Short mmCIF file of C-alpha atoms and ligand atoms in Angstrom, two decimals:
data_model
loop_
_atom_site.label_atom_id
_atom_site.label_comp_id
_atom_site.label_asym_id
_atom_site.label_seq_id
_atom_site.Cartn_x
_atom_site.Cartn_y
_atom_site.Cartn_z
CA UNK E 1 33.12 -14.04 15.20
CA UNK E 2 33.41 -16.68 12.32
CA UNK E 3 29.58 -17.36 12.67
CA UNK E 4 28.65 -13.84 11.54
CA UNK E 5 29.89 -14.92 7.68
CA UNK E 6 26.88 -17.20 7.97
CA UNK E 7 24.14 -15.10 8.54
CA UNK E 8 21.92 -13.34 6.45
CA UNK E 9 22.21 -9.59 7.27
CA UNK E 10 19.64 -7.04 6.16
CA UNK E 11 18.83 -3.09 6.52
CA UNK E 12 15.28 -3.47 7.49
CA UNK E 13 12.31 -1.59 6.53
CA UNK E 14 10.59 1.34 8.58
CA UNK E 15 7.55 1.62 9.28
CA UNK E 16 5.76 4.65 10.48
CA UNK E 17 5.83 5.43 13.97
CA UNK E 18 2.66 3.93 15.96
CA UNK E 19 2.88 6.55 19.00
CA UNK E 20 1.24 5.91 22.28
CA UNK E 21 -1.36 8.15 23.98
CA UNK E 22 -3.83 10.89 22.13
CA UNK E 23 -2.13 11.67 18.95
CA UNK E 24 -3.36 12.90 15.77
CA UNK E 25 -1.88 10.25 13.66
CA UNK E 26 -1.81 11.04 9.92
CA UNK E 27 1.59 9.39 9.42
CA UNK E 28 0.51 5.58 8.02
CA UNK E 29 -2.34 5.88 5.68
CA UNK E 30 -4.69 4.51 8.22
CA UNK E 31 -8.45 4.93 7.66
CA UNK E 32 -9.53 7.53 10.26
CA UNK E 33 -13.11 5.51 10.73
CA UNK E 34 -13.68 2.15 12.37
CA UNK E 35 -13.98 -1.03 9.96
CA UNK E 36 -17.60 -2.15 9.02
CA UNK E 37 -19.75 -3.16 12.76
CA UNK E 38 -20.23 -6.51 10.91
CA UNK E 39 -16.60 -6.77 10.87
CA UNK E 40 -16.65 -6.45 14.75
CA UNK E 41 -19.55 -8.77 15.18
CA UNK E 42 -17.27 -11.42 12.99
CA UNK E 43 -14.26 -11.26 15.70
CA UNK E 44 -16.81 -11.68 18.31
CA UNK E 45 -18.31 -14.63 16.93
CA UNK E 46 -14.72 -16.51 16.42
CA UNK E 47 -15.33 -19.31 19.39
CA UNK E 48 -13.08 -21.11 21.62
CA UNK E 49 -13.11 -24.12 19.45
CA UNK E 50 -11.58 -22.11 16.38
CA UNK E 51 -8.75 -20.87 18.38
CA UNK E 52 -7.84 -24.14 20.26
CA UNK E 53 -7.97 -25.06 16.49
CA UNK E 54 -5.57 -24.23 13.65
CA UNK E 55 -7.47 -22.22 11.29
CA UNK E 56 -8.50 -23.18 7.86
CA UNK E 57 -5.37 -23.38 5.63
CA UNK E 58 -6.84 -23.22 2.50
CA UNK E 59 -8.91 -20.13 3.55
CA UNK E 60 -11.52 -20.94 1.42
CA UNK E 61 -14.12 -18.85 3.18
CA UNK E 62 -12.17 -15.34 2.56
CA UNK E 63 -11.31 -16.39 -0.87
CA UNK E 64 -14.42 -17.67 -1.74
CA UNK E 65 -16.17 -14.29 -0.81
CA UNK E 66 -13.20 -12.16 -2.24
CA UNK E 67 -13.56 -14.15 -5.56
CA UNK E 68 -17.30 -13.59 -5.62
CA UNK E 69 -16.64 -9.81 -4.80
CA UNK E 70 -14.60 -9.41 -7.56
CA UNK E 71 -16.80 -11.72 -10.11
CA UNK E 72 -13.17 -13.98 -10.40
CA UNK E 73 -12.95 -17.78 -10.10
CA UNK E 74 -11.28 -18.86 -7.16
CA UNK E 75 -8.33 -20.10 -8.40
CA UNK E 76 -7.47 -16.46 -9.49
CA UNK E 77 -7.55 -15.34 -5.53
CA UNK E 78 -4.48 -15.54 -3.26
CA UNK E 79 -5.02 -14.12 0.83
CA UNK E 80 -2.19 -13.13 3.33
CA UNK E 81 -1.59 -10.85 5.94
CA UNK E 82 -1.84 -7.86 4.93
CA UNK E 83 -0.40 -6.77 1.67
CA UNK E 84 3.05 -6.78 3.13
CA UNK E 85 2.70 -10.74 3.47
CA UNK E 86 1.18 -10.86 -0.36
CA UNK E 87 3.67 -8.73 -1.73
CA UNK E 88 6.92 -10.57 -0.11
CA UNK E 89 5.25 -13.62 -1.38
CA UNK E 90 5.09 -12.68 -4.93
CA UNK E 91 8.83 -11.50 -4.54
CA UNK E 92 9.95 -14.47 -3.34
CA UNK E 93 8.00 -16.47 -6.15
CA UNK E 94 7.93 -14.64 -9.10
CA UNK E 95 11.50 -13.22 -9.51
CA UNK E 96 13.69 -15.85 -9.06
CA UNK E 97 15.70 -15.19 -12.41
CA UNK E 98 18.89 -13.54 -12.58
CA UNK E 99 17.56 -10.45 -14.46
CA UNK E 100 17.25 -7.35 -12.13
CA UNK E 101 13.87 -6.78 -11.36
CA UNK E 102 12.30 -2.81 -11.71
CA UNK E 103 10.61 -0.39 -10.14
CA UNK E 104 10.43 3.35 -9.61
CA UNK E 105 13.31 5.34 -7.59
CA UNK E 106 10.36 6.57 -5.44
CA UNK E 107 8.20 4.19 -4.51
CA UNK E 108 6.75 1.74 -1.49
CA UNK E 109 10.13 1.66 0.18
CA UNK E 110 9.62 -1.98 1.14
CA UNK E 111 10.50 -3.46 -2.64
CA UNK E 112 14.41 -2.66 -2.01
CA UNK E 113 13.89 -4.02 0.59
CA UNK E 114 12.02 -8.02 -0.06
CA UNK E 115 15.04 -7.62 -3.34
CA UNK E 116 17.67 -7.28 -0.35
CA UNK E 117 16.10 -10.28 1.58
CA UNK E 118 15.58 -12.54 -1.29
CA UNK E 119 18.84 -11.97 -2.69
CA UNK E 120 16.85 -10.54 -6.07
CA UNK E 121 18.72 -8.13 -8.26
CA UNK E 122 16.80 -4.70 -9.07
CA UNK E 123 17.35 -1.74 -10.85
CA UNK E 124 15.72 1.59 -9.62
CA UNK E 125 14.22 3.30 -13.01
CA UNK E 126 13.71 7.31 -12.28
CA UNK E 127 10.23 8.76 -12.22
CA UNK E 128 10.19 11.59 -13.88
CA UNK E 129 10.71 15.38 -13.30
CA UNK E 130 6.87 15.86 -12.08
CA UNK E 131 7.21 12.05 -10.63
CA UNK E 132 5.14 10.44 -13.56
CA UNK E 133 6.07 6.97 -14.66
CA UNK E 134 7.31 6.91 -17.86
CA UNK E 135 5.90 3.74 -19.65
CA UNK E 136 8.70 3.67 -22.50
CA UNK E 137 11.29 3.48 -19.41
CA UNK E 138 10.43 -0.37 -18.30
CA UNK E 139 11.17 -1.65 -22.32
CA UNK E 140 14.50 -3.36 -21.15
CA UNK E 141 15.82 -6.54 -19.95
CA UNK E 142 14.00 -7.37 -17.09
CA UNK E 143 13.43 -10.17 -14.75
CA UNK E 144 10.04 -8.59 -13.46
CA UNK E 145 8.54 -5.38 -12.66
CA UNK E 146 6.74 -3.42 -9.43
CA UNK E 147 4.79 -0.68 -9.66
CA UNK E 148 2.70 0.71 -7.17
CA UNK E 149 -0.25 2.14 -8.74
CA UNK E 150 -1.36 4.91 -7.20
CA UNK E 151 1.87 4.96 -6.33
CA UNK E 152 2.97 5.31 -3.02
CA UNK E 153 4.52 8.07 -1.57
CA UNK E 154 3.90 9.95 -4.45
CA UNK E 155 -0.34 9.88 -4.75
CA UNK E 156 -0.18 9.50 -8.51
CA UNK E 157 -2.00 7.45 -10.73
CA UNK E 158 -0.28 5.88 -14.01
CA UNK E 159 -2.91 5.51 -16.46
CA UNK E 160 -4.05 1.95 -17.38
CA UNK E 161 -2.97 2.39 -21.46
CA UNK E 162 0.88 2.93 -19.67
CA UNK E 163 0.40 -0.16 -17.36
CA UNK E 164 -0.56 -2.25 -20.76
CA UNK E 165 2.62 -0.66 -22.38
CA UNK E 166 4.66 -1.88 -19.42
CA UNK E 167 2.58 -5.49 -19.82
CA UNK E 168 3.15 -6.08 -23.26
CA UNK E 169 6.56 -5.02 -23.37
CA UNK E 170 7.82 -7.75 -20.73
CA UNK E 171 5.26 -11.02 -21.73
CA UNK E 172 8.59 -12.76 -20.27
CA UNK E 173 8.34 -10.78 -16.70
CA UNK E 174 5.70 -11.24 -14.16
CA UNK E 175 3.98 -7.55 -13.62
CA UNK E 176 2.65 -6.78 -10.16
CA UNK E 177 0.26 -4.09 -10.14
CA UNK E 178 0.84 -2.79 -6.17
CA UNK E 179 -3.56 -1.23 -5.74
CA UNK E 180 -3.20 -0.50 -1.99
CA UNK E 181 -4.82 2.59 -2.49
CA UNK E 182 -6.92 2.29 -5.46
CA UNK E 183 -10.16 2.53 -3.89
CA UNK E 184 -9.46 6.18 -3.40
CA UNK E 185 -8.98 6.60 -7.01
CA UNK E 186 -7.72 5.32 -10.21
CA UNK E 187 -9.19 2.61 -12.20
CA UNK E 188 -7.99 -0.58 -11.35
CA UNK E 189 -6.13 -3.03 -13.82
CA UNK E 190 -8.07 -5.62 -13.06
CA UNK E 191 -9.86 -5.62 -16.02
CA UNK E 192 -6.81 -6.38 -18.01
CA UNK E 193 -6.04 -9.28 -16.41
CA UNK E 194 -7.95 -11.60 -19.27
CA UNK E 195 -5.68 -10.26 -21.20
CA UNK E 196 -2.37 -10.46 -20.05
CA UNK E 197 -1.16 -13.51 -18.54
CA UNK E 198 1.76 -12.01 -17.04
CA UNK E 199 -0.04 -9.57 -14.07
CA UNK E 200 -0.82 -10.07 -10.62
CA UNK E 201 -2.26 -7.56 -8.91
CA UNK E 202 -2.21 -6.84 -5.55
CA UNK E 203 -4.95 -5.18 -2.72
CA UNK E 204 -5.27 -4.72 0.90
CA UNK E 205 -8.35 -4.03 3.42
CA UNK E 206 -5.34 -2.27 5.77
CA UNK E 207 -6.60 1.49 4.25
CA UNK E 208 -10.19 1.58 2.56
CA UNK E 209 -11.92 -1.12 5.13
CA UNK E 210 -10.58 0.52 7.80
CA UNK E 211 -8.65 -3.34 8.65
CA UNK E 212 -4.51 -2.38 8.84
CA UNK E 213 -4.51 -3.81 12.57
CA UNK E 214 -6.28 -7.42 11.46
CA UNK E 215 -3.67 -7.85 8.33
CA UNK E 216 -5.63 -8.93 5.47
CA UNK E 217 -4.06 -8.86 1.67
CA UNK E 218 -5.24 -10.39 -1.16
CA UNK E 219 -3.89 -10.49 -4.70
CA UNK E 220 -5.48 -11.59 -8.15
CA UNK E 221 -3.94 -13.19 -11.31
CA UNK E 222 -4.12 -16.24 -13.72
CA UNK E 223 -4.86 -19.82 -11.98
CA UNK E 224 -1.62 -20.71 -13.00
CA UNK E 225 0.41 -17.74 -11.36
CA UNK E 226 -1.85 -18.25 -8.25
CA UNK E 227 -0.69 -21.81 -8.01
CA UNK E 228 2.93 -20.89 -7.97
CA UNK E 229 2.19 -18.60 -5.27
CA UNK E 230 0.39 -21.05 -2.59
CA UNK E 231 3.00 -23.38 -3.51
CA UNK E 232 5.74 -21.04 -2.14
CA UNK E 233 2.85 -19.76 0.74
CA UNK E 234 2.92 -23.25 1.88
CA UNK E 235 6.46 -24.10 1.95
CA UNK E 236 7.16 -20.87 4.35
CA UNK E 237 3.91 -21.22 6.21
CA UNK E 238 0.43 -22.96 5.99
CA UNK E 239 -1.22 -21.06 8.83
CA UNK E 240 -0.77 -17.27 7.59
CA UNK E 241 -3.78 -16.47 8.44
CA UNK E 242 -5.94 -16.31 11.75
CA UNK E 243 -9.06 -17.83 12.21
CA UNK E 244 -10.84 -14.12 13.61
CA UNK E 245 -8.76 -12.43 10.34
CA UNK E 246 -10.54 -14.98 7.84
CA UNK E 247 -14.01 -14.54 9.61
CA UNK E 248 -13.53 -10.77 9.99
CA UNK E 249 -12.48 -10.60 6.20
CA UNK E 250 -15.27 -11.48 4.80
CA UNK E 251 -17.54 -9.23 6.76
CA UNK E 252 -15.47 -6.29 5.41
CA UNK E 253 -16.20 -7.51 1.81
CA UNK E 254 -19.48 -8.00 2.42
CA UNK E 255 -19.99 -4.81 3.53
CA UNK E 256 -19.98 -3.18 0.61
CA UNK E 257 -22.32 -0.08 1.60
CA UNK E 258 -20.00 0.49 4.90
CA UNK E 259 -17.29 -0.02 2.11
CA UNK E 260 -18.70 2.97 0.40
CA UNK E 261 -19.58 5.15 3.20
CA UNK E 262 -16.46 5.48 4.90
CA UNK E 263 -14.63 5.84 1.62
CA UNK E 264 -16.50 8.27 -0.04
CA UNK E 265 -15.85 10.19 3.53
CA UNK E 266 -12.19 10.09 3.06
CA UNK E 267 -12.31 11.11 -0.64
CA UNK E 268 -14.67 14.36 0.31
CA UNK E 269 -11.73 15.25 3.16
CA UNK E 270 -9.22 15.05 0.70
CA UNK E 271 -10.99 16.99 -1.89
CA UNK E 272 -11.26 19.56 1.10
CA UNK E 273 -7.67 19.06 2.30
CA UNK E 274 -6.56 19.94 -1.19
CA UNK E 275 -8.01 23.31 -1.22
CA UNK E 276 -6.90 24.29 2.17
CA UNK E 277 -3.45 22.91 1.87
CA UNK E 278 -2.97 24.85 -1.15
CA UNK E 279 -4.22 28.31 0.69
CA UNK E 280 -1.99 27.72 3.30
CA UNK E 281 1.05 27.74 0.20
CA UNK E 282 1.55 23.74 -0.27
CA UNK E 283 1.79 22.26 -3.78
CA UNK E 284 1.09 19.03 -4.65
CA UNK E 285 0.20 16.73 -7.76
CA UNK E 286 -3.23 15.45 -8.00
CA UNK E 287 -3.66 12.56 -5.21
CA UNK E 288 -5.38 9.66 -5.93
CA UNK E 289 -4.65 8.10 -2.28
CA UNK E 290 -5.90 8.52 0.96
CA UNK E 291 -2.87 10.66 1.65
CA UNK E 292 -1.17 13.82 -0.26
CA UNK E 293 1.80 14.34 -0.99
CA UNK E 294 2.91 17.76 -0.82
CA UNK E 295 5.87 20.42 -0.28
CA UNK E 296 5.89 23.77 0.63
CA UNK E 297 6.98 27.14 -1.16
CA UNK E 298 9.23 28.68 1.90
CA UNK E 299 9.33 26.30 4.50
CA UNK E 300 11.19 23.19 4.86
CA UNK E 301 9.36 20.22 5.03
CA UNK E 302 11.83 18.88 7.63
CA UNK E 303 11.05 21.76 10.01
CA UNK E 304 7.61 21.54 9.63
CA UNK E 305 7.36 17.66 10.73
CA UNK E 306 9.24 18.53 13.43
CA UNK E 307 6.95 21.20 14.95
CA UNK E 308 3.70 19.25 13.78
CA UNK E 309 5.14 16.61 16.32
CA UNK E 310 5.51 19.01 19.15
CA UNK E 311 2.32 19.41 18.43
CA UNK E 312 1.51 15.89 18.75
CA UNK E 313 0.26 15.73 14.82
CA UNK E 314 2.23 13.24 13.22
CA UNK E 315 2.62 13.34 9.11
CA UNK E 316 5.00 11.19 7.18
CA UNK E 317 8.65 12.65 6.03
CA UNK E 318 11.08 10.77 4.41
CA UNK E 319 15.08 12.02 4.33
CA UNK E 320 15.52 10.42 0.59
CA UNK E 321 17.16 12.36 -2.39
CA UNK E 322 14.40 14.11 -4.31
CA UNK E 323 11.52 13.79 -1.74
CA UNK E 324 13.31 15.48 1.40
CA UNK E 325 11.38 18.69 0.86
CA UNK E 326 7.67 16.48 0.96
CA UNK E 327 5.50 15.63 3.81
CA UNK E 328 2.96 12.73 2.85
CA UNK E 329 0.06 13.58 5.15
CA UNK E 330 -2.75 10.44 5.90
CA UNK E 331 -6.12 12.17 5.35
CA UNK E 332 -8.01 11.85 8.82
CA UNK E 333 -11.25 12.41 9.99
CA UNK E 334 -13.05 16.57 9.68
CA UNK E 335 -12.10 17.35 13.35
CA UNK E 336 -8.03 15.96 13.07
CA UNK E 337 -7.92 17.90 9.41
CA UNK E 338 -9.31 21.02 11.12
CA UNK E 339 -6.61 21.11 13.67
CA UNK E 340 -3.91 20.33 11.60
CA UNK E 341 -4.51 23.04 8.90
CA UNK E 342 -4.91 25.58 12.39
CA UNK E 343 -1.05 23.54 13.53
CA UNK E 344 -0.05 24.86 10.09
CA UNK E 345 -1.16 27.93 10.27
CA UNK E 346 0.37 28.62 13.42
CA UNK E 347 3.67 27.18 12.36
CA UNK E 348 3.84 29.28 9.31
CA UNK E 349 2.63 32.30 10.58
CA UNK E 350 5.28 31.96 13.21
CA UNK E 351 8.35 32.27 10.74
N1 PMP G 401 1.74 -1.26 -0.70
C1 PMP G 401 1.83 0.06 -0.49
C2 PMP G 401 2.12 0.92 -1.66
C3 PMP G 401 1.68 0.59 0.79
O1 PMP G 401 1.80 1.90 1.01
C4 PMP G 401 1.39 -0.27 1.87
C5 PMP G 401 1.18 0.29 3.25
N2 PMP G 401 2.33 0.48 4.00
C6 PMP G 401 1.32 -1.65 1.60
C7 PMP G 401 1.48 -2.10 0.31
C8 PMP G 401 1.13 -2.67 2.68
O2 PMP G 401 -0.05 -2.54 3.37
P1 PMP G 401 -0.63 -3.74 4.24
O3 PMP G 401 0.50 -4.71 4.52
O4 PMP G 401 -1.15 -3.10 5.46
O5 PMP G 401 -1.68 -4.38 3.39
#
């Protein structure tokens, strides 16, 4: 057909599988509690007249409270829809040069993929051996860099004095600082954005405010990189976000005790998870997510996602060179950790 030259053709991403029915679900990072009661009280209060309405396109209301959160000004605030939304935005603005762009060979699995869409050129730079970034790696040519930090699906943190190598090596490349899961660990490199005008950082309430269903992302940088980015925001789209989203955002960044509660929970069951993954023969790096990362000694991780699943406990496995022996299991509440580490047991004792 002479019409398919003209269309834009992609490999798109995956995203975990969202089963129906009673699962034990440990396969997207979710938070295993509920978001903040305020949070529901906010969705309840949206009224008819705000959804016969467009919503507020400026969302001044969300950035206003995320900008007093975070002691910014709010010209150093950008919202979207989850992450996702932030982080396609920032592709799509920042690296429009010719240079390839970089970022890790394992990583978020979605940056290949915005480079694909956008038409962006990238370069894949290898972690190394024990999946560490390697700071002195990123000094080349580049037309901007990625990294996910704790990275994702890895669980490791990359110090902040390698994240200011990376900065000051490339003053001519944007920098975006992926934190979806820094609130389980890590410090955060916010504080260096004063200092480097070059990094945007980005944050989502999808994992430690329990929000992944509403779709609220948020990203920081200079006033002057934030303007770029709502001036590409509202050529694609004014209304990103809904009018319950903006009102149920701020609840969850109000909430900062809730905030604390439920995260602190996680943290405690992945502390725990550690130790009892390890008994049971897994090895892992140090996690600094809400997830680990880990592989086992004599059984293939392959096999092992596959009989979790008859088991209806899904975990995260990716068939990609150097990872296809790892499972990246979503720490869940006491009661779905206790009857995985039994699932385990019973699947290795079995061999
Ligand atoms: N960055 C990383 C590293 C992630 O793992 C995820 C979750 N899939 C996201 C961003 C996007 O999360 P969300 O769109 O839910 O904010």
């Amino acid at each position: 057909m002479s019409y398919e030259m003209n269309i834009r053709k992609v490999v798109p991403y995956t995203p975990g599988e969202q089963p129906a029915g009673k699962v034990i679900k440990l396969n997207t990072n979710e938070c295993p509690y509920p978001p903040s009661p305020r949070v529901m009280e906010a969705i309840r209060a949206t009224g008819e007249e705000e959804l016969r309405k467009y919503p507020d396109p400026d969302c001044k209301a969300l950035i206003s409270a995320i900008a007093s959160y975070y002691r910014l000004s709010e010209d150093q605030v950008f919202v979207g829809v989850g992450s996702d939304d932030v982080l396609s935005m920032c592709f799509l603005t920042y690296f429009a040069g010719d240079k390839p762009i970089l970022f890790p060979d394992i990583t978020y699995s979605f940056y290949d993929v915005w480079a694909e869409v956008y038409r962006i050129p990238y370069k894949r730079i290898p972690l190394k051996e024990d999946f560490s970034v390697d700071a002195e790696d990123y000094r080349v040519e580049n037309g901007g860099i990625v990294l996910a930090n704790p990275n994702a699906p890895t669980g490791i943190f990359t110090g902040l004095e390698d994240i200011e190598r990376i900065l000051s090596a490339s003053p001519d490349s944007v920098v975006i600082v992926d934190e979806a899961y820094i609130d389980f660990g890590g410090e955060s490199a916010l504080t260096l954005l004063p200092r480097y005008e070059n990094l945007v950082v980005t944050r989502t309430m999808s994992k430690s405010r329990a929000l992944a269903g509403l779709r609220v992302g948020y990203a920081f940088g200079s006033p002057k990189l934030i303007k770029y980015l709502s001036d590409v925001r509202f050529s694609v789209n004014s209304y990103t976000m809904n009018s319950p989203a903006l009102r149920a955002g701020v609840a969850a960044i109000e909430d900062h005790d809730y905030f604390c509660e439920i995260r602190d929970k996680v943290v405690a069951t992945r502390d725990r998870a550690e130790r009892e993954l390890r008994e049971l023969g897994f090895s892992f790096q140090k996690s600094s997510t809400n997830f680990i990362f880990a592989e086992h000694k004599e059984c293939p991780a392959e096999e092992i996602f596959q009989k979790l699943k008859e088991k209806n406990i899904y975990v995260r496995y990716f068939r990609k060179p150097r990872i296809d022996n790892y499972l990246r299991i979503s720490i869940g509440t006491e009661e779905e950790m206790d009857r995985l580490f039994e699932a385990l047991r019973e699947i290795l004792s079995d061999r």
